[in-house]
PDB file of C-alpha atoms in Angstrom:
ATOM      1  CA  UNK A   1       6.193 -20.729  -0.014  1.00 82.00           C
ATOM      2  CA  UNK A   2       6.154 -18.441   2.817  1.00 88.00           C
ATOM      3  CA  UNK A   3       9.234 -15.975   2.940  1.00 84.00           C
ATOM      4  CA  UNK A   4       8.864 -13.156   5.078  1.00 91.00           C
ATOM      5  CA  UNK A   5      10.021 -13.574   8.618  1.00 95.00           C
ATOM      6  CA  UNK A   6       8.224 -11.863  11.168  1.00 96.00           C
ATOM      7  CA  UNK A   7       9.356 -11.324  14.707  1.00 97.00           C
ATOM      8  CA  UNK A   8       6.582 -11.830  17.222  1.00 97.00           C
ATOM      9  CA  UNK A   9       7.078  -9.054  20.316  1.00 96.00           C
ATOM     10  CA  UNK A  10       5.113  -9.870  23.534  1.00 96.00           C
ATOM     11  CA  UNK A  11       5.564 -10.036  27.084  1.00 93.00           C
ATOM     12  CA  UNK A  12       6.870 -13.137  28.773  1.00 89.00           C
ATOM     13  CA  UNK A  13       7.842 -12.804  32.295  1.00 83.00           C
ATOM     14  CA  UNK A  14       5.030 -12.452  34.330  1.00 84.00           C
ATOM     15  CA  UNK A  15       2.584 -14.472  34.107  1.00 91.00           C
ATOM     16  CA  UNK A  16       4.915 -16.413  32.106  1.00 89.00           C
ATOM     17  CA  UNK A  17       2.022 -19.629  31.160  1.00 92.00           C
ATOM     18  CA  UNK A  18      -0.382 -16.839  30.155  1.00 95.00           C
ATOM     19  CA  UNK A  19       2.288 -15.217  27.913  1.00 93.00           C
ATOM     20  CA  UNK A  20       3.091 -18.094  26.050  1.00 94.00           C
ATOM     21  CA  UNK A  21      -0.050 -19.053  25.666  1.00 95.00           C
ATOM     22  CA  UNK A  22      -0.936 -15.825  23.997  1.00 95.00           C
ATOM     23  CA  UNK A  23       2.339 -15.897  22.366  1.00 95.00           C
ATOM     24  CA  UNK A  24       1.058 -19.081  20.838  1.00 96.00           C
ATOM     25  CA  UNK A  25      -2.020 -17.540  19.790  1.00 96.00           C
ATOM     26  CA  UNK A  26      -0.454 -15.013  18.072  1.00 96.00           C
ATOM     27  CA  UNK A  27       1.775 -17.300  16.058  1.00 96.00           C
ATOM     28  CA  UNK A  28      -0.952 -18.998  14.742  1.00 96.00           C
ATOM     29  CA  UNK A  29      -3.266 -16.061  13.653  1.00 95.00           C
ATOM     30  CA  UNK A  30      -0.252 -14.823  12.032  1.00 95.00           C
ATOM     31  CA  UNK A  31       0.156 -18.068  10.004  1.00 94.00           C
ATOM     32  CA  UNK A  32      -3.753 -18.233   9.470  1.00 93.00           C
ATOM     33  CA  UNK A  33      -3.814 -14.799   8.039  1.00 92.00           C
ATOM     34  CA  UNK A  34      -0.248 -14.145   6.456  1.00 93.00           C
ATOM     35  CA  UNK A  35      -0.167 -16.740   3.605  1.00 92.00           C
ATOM     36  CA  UNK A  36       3.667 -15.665   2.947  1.00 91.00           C
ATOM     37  CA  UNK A  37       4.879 -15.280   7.076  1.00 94.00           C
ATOM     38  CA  UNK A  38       6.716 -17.369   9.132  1.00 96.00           C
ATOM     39  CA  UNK A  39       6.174 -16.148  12.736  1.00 97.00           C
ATOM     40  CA  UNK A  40       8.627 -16.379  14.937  1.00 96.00           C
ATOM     41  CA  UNK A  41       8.287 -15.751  19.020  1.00 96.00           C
ATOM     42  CA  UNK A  42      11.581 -16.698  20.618  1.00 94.00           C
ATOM     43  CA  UNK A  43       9.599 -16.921  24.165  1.00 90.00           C
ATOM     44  CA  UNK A  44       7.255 -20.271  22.601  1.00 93.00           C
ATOM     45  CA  UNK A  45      10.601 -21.781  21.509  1.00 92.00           C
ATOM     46  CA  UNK A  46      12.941 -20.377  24.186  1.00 92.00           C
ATOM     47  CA  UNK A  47      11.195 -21.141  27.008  1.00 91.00           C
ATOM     48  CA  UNK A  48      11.160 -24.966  26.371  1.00 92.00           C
ATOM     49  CA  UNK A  49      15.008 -25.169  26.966  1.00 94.00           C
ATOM     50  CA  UNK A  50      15.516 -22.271  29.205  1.00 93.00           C
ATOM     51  CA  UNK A  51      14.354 -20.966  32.230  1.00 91.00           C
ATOM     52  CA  UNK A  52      13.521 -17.551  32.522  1.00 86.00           C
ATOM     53  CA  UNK A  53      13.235 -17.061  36.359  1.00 88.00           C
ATOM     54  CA  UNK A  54      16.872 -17.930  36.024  1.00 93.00           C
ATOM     55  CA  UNK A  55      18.516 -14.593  35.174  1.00 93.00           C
ATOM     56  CA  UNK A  56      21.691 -16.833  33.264  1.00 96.00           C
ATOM     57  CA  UNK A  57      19.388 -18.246  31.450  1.00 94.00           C
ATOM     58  CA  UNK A  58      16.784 -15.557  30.808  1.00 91.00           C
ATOM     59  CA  UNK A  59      20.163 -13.655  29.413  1.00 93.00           C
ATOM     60  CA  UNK A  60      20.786 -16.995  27.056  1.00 95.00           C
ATOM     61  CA  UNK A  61      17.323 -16.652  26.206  1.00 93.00           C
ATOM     62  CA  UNK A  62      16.970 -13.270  25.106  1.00 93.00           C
ATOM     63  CA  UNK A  63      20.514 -13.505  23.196  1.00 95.00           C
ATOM     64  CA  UNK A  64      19.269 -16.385  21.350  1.00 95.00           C
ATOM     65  CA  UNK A  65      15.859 -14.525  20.428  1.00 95.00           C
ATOM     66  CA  UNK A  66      18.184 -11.464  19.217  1.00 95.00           C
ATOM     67  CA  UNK A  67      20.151 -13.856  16.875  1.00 94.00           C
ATOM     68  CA  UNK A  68      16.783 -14.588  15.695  1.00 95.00           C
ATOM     69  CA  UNK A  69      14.851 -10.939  15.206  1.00 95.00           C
ATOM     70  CA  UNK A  70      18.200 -10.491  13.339  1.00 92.00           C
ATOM     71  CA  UNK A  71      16.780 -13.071  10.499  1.00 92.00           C
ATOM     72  CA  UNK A  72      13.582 -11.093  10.085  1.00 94.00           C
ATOM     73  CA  UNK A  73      12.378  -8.611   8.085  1.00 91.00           C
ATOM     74  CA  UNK A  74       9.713  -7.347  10.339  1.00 95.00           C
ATOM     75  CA  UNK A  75       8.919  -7.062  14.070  1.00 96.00           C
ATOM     76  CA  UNK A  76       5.502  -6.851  15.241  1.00 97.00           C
ATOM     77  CA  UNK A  77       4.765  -5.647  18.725  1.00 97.00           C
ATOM     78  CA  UNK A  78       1.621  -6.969  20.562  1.00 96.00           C
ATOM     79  CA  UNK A  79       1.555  -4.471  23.562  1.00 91.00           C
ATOM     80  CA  UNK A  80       3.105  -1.303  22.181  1.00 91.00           C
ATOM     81  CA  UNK A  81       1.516   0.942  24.607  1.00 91.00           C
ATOM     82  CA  UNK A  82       3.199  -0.633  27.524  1.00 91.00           C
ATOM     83  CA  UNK A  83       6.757  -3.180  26.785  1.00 94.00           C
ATOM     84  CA  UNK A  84       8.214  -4.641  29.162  1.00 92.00           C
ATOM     85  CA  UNK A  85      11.972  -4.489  29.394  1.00 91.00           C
ATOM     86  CA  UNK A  86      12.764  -7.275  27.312  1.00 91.00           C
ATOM     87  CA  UNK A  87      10.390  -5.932  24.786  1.00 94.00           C
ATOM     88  CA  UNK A  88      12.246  -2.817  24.517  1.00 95.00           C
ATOM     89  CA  UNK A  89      15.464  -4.426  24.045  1.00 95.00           C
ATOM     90  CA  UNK A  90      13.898  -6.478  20.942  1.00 96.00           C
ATOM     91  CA  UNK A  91      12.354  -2.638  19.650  1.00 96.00           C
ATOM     92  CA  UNK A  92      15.591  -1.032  20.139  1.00 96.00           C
ATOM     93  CA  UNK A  93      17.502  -3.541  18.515  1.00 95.00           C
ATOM     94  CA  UNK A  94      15.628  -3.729  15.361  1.00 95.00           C
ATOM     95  CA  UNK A  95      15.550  -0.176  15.112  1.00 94.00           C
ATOM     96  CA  UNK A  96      19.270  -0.083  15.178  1.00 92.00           C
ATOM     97  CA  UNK A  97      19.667  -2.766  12.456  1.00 90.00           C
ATOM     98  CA  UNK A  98      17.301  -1.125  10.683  1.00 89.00           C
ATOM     99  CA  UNK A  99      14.299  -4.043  10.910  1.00 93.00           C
ATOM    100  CA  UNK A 100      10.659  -2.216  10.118  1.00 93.00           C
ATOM    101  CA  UNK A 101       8.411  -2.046  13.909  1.00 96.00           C
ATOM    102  CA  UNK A 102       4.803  -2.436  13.328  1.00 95.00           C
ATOM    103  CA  UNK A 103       2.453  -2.325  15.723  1.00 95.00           C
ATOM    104  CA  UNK A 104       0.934  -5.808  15.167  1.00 94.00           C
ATOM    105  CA  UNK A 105      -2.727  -3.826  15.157  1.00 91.00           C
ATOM    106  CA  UNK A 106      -1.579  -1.974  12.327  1.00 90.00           C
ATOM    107  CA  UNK A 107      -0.893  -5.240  10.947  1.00 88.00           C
ATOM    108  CA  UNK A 108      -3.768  -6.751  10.959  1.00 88.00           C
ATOM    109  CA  UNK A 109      -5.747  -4.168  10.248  1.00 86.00           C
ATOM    110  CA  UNK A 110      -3.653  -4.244   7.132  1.00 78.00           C
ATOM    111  CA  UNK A 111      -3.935  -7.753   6.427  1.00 74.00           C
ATOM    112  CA  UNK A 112      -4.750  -8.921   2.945  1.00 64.00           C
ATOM    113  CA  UNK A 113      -4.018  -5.381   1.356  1.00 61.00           C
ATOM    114  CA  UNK A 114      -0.670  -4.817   1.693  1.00 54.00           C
ATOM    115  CA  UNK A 115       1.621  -4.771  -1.586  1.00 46.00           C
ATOM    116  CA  UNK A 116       3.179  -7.530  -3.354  1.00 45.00           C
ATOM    117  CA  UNK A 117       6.428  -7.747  -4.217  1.00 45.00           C
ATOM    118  CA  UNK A 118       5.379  -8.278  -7.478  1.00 46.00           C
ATOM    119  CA  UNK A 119       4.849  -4.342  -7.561  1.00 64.00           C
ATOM    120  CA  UNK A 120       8.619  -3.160  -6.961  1.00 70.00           C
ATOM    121  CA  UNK A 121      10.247  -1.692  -9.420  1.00 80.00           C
ATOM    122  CA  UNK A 122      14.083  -2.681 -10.045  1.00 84.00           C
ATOM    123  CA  UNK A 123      17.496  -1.155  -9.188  1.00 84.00           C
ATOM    124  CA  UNK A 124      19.691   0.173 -12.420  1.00 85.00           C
ATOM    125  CA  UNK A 125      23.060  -0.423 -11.730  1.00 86.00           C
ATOM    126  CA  UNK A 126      25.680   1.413 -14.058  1.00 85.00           C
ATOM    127  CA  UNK A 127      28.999   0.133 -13.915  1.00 83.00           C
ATOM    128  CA  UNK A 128      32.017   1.611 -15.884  1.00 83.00           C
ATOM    129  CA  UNK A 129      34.227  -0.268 -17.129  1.00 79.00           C
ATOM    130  CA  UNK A 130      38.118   0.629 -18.606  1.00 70.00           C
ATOM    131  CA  UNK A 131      37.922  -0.924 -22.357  1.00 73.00           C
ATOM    132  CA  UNK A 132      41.112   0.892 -23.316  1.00 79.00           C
ATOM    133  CA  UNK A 133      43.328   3.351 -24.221  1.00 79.00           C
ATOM    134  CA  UNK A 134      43.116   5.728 -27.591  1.00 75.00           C
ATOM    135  CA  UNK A 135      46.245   8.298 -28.113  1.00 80.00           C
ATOM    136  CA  UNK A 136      46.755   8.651 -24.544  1.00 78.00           C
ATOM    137  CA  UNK A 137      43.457   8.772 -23.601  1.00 81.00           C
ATOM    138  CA  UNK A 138      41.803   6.252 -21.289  1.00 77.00           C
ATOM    139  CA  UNK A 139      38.553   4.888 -22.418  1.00 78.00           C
ATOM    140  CA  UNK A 140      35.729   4.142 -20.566  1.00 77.00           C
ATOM    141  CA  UNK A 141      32.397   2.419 -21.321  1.00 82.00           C
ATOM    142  CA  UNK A 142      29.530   1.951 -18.631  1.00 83.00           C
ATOM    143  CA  UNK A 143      27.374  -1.515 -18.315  1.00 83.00           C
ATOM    144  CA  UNK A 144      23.977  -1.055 -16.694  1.00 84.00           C
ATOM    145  CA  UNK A 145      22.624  -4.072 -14.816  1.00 81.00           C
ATOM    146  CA  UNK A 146      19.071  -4.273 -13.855  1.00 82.00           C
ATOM    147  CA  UNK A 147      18.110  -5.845 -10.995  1.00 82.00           C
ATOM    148  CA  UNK A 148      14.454  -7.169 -10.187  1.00 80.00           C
ATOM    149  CA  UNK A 149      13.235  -5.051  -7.000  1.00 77.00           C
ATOM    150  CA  UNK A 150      11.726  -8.558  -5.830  1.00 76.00           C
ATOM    151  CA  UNK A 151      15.285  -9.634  -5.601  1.00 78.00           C
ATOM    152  CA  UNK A 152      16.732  -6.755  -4.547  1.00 79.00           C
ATOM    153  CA  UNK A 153      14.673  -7.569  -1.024  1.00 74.00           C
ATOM    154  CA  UNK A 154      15.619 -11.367  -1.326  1.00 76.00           C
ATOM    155  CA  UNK A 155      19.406 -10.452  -1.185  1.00 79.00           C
ATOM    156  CA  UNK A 156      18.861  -7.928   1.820  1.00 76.00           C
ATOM    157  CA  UNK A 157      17.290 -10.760   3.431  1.00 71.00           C
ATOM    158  CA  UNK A 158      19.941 -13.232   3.265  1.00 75.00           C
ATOM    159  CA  UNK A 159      22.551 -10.152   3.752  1.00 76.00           C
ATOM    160  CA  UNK A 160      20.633  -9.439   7.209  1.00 72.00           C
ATOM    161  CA  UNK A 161      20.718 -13.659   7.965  1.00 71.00           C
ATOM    162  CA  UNK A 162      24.364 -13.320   6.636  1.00 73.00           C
ATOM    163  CA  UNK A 163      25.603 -10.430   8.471  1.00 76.00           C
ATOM    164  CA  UNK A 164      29.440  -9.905   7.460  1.00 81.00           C
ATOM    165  CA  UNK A 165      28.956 -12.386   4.364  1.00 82.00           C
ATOM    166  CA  UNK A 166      28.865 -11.749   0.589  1.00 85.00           C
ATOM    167  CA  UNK A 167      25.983 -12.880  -1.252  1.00 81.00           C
ATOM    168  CA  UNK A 168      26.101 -14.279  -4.793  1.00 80.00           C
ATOM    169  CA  UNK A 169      23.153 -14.059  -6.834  1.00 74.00           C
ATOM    170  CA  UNK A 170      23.586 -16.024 -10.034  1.00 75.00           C
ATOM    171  CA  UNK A 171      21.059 -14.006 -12.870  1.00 68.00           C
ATOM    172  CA  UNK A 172      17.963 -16.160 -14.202  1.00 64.00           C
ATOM    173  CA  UNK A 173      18.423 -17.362 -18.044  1.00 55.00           C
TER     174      UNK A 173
END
């Protein structure tokens, strides 16, 4: 099952039936060589409700492409040399939320050896805990939880789909 979402980053306006074209492009070599990626390239999907000569609706557009790039882990940027404005707003933005930006070059030049998951170590938790009191004395006693790193990234995920939600993980058997 494919689980890493991947923000595609390319020019639209312009030449706007070129762009999506090549937006479209990208997409699919993304899917063709990323076995575990969902791409996602708000302009291909955007742009078939919206119109973005309209500056209303370019706004709705870009706002509803935000909401998205906030659901992905990644955001790879075809054209980092030269961005055009609404390319820099998608940059900045997952910069501030902390999202990784890759050029998508980079990315495929990387495709195919990049680490699994299945290579992360896990998080040690240690919790204390109050058991008691003996003469006076409080007593405390620490729990340490270990958490797989694979879904340590899992719940980041959802917390960045989630944002200003808690996240419940129930433990595997």
């Amino acid at each position: 099952m494919r689980k890493r979402f991947i923000y595609i980053c390319s020019p639209c306006l312009g030449d706007m039936e070129k762009n999506i074209t090549k937006a479209q492009g990208y997409c699919r070599e993304v899917a063709e060589l990323f076995p575990d990626v969902v791409p996602i390239a708000p302009h291909v999907y955007c742009t078939q409700f919206t119109d973005d000569t309209n500056p209303k609706e370019r706004a709705l557009g870009m706002e509803l492409g935000i909401s998205l790039l906030g659901i992905c882990s990644e955001l790879w940027v075809y054209g980092m040399d030269n961005p055009s404005e609404g390319m820099k707003a998608e940059i900045e933005y997952a910069k501030e939320h902390g999202i990784l930006v890759r050029d998508a070059t980079e990315a495929y030049q990387s495709a195919g050896s990049e680490t699994p998951d299945t290579e992360l170590g896990d998080a040690l938790i240690v919790l204390p805990c109050h058991v008691g009191t003996m003469s006076g004395i409080s007593v405390v006693k620490s729990t340490t939880v270990q958490i797989p790193g694979e879904a340590v990234i899992e719940l980041a995920n959802e917390l960045r789909k989630h944002p200003g939600h808690d996240i419940t993980m129930e433990a595997d058997q």
